Coordinates of C-alpha atoms in Angstrom, one line a residue:
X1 CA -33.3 -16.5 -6.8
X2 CA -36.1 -14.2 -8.0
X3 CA -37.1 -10.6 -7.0
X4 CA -40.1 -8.2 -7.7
X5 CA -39.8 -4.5 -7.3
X6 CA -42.4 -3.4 -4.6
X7 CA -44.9 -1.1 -4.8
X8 CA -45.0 2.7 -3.6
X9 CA -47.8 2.0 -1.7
X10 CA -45.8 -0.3 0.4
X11 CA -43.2 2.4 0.8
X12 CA -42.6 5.0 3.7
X13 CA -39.7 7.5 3.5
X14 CA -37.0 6.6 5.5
X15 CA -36.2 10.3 6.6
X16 CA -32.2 10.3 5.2
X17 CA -32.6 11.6 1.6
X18 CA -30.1 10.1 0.1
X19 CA -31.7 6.8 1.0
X20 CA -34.8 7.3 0.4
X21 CA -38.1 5.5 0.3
X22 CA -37.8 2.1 2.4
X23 CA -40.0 -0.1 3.4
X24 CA -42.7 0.2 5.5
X25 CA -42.1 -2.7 8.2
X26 CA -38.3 -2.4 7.6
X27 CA -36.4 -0.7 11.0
X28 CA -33.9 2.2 11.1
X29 CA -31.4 2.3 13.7
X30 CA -27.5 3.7 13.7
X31 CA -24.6 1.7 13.3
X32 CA -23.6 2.1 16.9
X33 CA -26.4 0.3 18.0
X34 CA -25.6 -2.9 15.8
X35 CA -21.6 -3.5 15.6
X36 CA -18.9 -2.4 17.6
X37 CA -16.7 0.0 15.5
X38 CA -12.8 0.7 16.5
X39 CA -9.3 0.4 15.1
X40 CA -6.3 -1.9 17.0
X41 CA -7.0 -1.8 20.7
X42 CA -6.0 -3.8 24.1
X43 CA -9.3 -6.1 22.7
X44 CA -6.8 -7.2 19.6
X45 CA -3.6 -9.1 20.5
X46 CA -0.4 -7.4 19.1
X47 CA 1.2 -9.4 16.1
X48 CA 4.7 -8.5 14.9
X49 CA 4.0 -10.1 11.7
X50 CA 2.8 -7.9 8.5
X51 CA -1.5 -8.4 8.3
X52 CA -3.0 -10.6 5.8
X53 CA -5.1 -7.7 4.3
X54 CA -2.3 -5.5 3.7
X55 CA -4.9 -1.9 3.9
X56 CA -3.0 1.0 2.0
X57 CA -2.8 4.9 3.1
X58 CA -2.8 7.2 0.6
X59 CA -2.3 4.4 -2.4
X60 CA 0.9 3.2 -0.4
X61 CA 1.2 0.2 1.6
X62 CA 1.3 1.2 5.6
X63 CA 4.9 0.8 6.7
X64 CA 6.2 0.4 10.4
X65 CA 3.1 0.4 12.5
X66 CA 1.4 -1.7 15.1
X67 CA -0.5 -4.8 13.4
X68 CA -3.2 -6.6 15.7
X69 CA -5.4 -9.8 14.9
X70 CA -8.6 -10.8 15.4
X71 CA -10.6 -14.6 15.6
X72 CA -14.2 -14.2 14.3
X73 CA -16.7 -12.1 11.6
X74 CA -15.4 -8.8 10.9
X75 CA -16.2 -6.2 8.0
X76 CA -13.0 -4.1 7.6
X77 CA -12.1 -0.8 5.7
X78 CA -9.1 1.5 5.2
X79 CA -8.9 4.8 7.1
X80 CA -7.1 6.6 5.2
X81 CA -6.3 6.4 1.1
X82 CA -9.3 5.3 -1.0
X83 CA -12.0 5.9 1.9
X84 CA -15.2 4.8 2.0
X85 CA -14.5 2.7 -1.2
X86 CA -13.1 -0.3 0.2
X87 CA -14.7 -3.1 2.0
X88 CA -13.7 -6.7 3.0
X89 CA -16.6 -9.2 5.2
X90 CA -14.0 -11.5 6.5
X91 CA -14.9 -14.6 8.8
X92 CA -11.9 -16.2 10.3
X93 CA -8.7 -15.7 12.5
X94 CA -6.9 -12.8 10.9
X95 CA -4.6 -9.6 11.0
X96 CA -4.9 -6.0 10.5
X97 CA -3.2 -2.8 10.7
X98 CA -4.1 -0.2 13.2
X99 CA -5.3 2.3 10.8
X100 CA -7.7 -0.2 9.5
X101 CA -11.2 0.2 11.1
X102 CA -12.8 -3.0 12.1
X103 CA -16.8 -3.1 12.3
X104 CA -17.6 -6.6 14.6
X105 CA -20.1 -7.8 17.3
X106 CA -22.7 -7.7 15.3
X107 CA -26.4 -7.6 17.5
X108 CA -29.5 -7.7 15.3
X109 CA -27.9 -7.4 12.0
X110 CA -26.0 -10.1 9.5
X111 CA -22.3 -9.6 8.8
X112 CA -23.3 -10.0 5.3
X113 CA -25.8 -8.5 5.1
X114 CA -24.4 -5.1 6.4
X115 CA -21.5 -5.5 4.4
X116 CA -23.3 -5.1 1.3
X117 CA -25.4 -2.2 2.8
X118 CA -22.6 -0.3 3.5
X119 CA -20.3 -1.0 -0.3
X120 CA -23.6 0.6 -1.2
X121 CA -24.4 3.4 1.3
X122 CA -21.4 4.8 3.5
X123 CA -19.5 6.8 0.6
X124 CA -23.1 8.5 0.2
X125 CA -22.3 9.3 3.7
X126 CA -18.9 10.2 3.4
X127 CA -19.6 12.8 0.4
X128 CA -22.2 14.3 2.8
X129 CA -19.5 15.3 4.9
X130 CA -17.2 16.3 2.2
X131 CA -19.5 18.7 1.4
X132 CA -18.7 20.6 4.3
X133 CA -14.9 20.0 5.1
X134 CA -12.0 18.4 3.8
X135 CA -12.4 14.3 4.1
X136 CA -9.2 12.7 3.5
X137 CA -9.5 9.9 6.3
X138 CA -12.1 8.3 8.1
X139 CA -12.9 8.8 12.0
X140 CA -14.7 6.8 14.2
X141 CA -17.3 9.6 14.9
X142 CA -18.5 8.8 11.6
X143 CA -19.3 5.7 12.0
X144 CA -21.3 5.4 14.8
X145 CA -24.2 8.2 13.9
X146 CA -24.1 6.1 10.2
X147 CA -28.1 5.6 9.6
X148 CA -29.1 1.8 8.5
X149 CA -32.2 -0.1 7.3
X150 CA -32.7 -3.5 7.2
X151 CA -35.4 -6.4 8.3
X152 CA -34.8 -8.5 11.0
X153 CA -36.3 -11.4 8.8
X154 CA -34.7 -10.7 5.2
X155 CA -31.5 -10.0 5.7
X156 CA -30.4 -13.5 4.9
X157 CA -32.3 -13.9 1.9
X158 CA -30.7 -10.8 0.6
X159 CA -27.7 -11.6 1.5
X160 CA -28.0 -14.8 -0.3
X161 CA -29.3 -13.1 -3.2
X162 CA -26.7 -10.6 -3.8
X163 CA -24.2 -13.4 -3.2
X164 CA -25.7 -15.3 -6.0
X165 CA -25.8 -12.0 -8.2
X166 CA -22.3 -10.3 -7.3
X167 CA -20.9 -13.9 -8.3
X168 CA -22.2 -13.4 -12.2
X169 CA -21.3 -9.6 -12.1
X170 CA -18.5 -10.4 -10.8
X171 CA -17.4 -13.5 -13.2
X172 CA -18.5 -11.5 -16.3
X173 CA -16.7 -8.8 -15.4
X174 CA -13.1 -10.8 -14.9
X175 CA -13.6 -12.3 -18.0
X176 CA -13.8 -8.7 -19.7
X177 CA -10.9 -7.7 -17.6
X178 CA -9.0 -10.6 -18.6
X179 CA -9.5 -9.9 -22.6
X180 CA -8.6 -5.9 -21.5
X181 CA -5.5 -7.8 -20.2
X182 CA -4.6 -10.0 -23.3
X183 CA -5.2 -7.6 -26.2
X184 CA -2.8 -5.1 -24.5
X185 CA -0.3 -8.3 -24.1
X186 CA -1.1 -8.5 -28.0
X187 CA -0.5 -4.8 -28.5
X188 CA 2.4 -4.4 -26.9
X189 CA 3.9 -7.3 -28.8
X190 CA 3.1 -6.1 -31.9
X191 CA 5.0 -3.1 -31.1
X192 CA 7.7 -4.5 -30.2
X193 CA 7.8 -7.2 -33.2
X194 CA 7.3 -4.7 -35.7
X195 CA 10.3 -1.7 -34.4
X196 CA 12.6 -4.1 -33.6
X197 CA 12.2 -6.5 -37.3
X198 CA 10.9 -9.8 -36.1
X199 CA 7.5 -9.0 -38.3
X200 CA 8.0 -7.0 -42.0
X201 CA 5.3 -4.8 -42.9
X202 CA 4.5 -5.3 -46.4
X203 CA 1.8 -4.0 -48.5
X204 CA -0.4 -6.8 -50.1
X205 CA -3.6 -5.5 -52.0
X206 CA -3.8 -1.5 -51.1
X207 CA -3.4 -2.8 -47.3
X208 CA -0.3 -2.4 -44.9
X209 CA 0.2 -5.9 -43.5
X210 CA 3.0 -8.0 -41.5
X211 CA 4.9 -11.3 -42.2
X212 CA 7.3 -12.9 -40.0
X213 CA 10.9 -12.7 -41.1
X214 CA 12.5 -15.7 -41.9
X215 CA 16.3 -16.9 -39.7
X216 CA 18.2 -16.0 -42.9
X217 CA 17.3 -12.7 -43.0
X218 CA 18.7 -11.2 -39.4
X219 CA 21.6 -10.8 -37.5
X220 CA 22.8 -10.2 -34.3
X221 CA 22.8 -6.5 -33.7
X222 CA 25.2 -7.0 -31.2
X223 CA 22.8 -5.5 -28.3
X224 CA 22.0 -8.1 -25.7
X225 CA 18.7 -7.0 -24.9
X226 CA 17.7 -6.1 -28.3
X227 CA 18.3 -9.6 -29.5
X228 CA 18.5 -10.0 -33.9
X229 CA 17.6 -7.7 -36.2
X230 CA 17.2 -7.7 -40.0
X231 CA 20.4 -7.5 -42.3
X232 CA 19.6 -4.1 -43.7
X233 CA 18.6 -2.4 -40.0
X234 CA 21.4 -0.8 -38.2
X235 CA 21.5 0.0 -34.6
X236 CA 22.6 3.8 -33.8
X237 CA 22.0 5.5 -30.4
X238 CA 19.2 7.9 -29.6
X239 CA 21.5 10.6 -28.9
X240 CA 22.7 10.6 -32.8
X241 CA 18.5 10.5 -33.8
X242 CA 16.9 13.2 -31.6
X243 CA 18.4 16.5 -30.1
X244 CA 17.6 16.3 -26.5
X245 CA 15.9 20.1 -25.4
X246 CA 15.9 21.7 -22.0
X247 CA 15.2 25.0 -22.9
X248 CA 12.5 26.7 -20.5
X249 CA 10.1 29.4 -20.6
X250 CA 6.4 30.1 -19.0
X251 CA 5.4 31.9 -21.7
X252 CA 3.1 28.9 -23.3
X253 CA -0.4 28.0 -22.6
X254 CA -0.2 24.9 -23.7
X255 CA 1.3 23.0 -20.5
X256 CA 1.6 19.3 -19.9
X257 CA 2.1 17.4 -16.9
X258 CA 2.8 13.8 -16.4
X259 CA -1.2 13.3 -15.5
X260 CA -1.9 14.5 -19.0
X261 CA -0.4 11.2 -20.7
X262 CA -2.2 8.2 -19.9
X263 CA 0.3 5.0 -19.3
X264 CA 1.2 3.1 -22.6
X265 CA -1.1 4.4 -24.6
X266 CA 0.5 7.5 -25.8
X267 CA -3.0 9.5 -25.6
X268 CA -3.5 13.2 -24.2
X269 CA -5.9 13.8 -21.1
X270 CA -7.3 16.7 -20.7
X271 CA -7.5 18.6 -17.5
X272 CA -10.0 21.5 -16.5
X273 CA -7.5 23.0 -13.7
X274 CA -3.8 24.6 -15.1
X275 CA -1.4 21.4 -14.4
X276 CA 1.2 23.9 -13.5
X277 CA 2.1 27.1 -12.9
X278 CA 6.1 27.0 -12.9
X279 CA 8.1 27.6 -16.4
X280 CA 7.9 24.6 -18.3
X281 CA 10.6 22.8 -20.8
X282 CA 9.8 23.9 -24.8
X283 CA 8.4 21.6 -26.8
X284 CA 7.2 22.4 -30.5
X285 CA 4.4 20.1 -32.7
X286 CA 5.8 16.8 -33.5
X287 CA 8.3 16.8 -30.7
X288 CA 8.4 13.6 -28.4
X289 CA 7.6 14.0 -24.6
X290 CA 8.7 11.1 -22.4
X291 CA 8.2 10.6 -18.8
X292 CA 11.3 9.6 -17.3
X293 CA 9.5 9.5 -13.6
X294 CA 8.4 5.9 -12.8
X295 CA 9.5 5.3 -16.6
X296 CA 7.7 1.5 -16.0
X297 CA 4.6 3.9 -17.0
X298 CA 5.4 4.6 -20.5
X299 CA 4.3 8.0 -20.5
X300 CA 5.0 8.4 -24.5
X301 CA 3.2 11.6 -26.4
X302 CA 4.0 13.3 -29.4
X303 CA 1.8 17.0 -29.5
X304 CA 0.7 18.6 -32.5
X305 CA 1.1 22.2 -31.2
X306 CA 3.8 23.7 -29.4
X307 CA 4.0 24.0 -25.6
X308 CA 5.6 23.6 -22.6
X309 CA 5.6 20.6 -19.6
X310 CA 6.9 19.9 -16.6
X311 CA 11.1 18.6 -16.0
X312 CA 9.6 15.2 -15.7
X313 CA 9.9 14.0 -19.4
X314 CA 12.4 14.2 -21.6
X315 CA 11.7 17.3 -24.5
X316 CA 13.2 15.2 -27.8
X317 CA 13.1 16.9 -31.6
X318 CA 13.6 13.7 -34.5
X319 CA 16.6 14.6 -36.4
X320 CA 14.0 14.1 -39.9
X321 CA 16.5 13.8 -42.4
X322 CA 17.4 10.6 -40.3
X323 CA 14.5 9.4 -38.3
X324 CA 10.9 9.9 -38.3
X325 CA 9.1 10.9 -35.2
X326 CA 6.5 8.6 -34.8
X327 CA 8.8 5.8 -35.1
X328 CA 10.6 7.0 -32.9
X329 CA 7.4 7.1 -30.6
X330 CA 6.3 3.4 -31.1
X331 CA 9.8 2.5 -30.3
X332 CA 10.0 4.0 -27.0
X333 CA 6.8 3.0 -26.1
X334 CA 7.8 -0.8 -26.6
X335 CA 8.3 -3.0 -23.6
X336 CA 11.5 -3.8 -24.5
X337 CA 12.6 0.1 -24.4
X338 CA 10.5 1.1 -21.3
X339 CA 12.1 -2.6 -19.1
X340 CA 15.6 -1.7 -20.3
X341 CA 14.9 2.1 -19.1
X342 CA 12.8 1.0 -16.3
X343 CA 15.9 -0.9 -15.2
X344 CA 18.3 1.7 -15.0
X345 CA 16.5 3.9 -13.0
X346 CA 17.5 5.5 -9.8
X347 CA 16.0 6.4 -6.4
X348 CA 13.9 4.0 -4.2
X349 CA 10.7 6.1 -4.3
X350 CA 10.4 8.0 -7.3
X351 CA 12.6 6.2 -9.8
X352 CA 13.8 8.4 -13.0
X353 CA 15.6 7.7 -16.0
X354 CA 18.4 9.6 -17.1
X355 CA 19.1 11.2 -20.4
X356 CA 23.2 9.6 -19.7
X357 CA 21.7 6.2 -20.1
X358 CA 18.7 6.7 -22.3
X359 CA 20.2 8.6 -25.1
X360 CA 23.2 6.2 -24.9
X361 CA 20.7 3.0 -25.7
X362 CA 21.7 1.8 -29.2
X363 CA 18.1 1.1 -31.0
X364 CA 17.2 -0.5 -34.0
X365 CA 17.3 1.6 -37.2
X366 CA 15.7 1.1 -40.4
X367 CA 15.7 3.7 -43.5
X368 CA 13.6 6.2 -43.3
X369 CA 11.5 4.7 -45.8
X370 CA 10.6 1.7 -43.6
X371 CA 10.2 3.6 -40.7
X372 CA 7.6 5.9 -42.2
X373 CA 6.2 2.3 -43.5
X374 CA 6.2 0.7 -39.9
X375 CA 4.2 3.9 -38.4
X376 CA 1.8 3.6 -40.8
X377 CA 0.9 0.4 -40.1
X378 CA 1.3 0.7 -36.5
X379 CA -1.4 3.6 -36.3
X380 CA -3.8 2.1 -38.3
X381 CA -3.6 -1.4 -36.4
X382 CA -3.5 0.0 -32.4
X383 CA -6.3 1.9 -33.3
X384 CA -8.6 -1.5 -34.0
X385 CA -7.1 -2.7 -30.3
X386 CA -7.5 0.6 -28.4
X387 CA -11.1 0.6 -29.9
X388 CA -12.3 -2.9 -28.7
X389 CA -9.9 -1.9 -24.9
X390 CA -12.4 1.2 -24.9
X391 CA -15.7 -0.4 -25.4
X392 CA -15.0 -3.5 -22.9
X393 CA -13.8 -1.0 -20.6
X394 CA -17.5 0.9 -21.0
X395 CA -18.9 -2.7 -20.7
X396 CA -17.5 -3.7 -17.5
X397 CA -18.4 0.3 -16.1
X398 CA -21.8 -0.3 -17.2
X399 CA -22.0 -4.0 -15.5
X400 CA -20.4 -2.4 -12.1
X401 CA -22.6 0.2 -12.3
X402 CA -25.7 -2.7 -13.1
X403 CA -24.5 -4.6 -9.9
X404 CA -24.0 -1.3 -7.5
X405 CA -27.9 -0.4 -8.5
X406 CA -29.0 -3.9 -7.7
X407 CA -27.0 -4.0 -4.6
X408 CA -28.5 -0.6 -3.5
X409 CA -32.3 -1.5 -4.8
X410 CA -31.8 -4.9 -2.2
X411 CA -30.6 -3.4 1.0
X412 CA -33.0 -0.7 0.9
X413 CA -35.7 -2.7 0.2
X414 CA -36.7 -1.2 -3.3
X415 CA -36.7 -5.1 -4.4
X416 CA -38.0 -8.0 -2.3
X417 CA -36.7 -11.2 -2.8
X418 CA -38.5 -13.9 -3.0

């Protein structure tokens, strides 16, 4: 399907400014007057069972509350968690949970068509009101006032359209996803390969490169989840390679919280607001930080200036006449590390790791040579895989960001299709 951008002369503003010019035969009317707008009521038949669009509050699934279903063409969206950012255009018998607002008995205006206007348009809305209190869940009063444009006589083609075009975006953008997916599979398996001995890192013209060991150069390290390692390794606990620190002060500038890692990559965000204000455990340059909260995130960081952060990592200085730090680092950031850790955890809704268990775990040791060896080659490799996980991630921002400005361009009218 084709589209030309239409001339300003065949424009009139729409009087919202944040949608701006629109067509000039195109109507404006509020979303009261089109749908019906409301949450569970006696119009939706009670269902014990758990909905089929399982809506989240506050990035956690809703837990013991009424669920009600509904037999027809619905657009649904969360009221509270990520509002105003979530939209499903559903046509068939289905369930839902009472804080999930359904938008249904549609009169002069196409399901589809409105669900695409308001992906678009109602977090413009929602940001309006932000701007002058506190949003963190939607109410039905803002809904009803919500302003829409449309024509009576292309809202099919445009649904139609962006249907066609949200399918390519769409398909291109899984396919980027699923590469972010298998070169952090690849990463992550070099890791682990490479600290535990499966792969040797050799040096073969000026370059730091990896061959596979062969059978008759391991042996069982005697470690069930650690599987064979080579001959020369040994296996020696974490407690006997670092000296775990808990010594506080806030006295520091330099503070880290568990937001300041990102998950499994071992890089530093940086934050504009103080992360916290409490004392802080000491940490000193090289030192490795390791979030034992929710360890199944892999919160891994070694600073290069000293510091303090919060009690949710462990504070670990390398014993370096015996083990060398970044080592050390790729080791506990492998997936075999971070699913035995993960395992032991404790507590139901914030899981932690403790130092008993972790500084117990018997780990693969090479000299000190090798280890130095095995970093080397580690840092210069990830850095080729976070590269090319970087720019596909820009790629698939720039395509969603291509799709929302199409999207937007359609239901206002900026675009005819034709």
């Amino acid at each position: 399907m084709k589209y030309r951008i239409r001339e300003q002369n065949e424009l009139k503003p729409s009087g919202v400014e944040w949608l701006g010019d629109i067509p000039k035969d195109w109507k404006f009317s509020r979303l009261k007057y089109l749908a019906k707008i409301d949450t569970g009521s006696k119009d939706t038949q009670d269902n014990e069972d758990e909905g089929i669009y399982p809506f989240f509050v506050r990035s956690k699934k809703i837990q013991s509350i009424n669920t009600y279903s509904f037999d027809g063409e619905a657009i649904l969206t969360p009221g509270d968690g990520d509002i105003a950012e979530i939209f499903h255009h559903v046509n068939c018998k289905f369930d839902f949970h009472q804080r999930v607002y359904i938008i249904c008995n549609f009169k002069n205006i196409i399901g589809r068509y409105l669900y695409y206007y308001m992906i678009i348009n109602f977090k413009k809305e929602v940001k309006k009101l932000s701007a002058k209190t506190t949003v963190d869940s939607l109410r039905r009063p803002m809904f009803l006032d919500f302003p829409v444009v449309y024509h009576i006589d292309e809202q099919q083609e445009i649904a139609d359209f962006l249907d066609e075009k949200s399918k390519i975006f769409d398909e291109a953008i899984s396919k980027k996803e699923q590469l972010i997916s298998k070169l952090e599979l690849a990463k992550q398996s070099l890791i682990s390969e490479v600290v535990t001995g499966k792969l040797k890192v050799v040096e073969q013209n000026s370059k730091l490169q990896t061959i596979k060991r062969e059978k008759n150069e391991l042996k069982a390290s005697g470690v069930e989840w650690l599987g064979d390692i080579p001959k020369d390794w040994q296996v020696k606990k974490l407690k006997y390679l670092t000296t775990f620190n808990n010594e506080k002060s806030n006295e520091l500038d330099f503070k880290i919280a568990l937001e300041n890692i990102e998950s499994k990559t071992m890089k530093y965000i940086e934050t504009k607001e103080n992360v916290f204000n409490d004392v802080g455990i000491i940490f000193k340059s090289g030192d490795i930080l390791f979030g034992k909260l929710r360890p199944y995130l892999a919160k891994v960081y070694v600073p290069n200036k000293n510091g303090i952060c919060v009690g949710d990592f462990f504070v670990l200085s390398v014993l370096e006449k015996v083990a060398f730090n970044f080592y050390i680092k790729y080791l506990m950031i492998s997936d075999i590390f971070i699913d035995i850790v993960n395992s032991s955890a404790y507590g139901t809704k914030m899981p932690r790791a403790s130092w008993d268990f972790v500084g117990n775990l018997k780990l693969p040791f090479p000299n000190l040579e090798e280890q130095q060896k095995i970093s080397k080659y580690l840092d210069e490799k990830l850095i080729h895989f976070d590269n090319t996980i970087e720019k596909t991630k820009q790629s698939i921002t720039k395509l969603k960001e291509a799709k929302e400005a199409l999207i937007s361009q359609a239901v206002t009218g900026k675009i005819e299709v034709l």
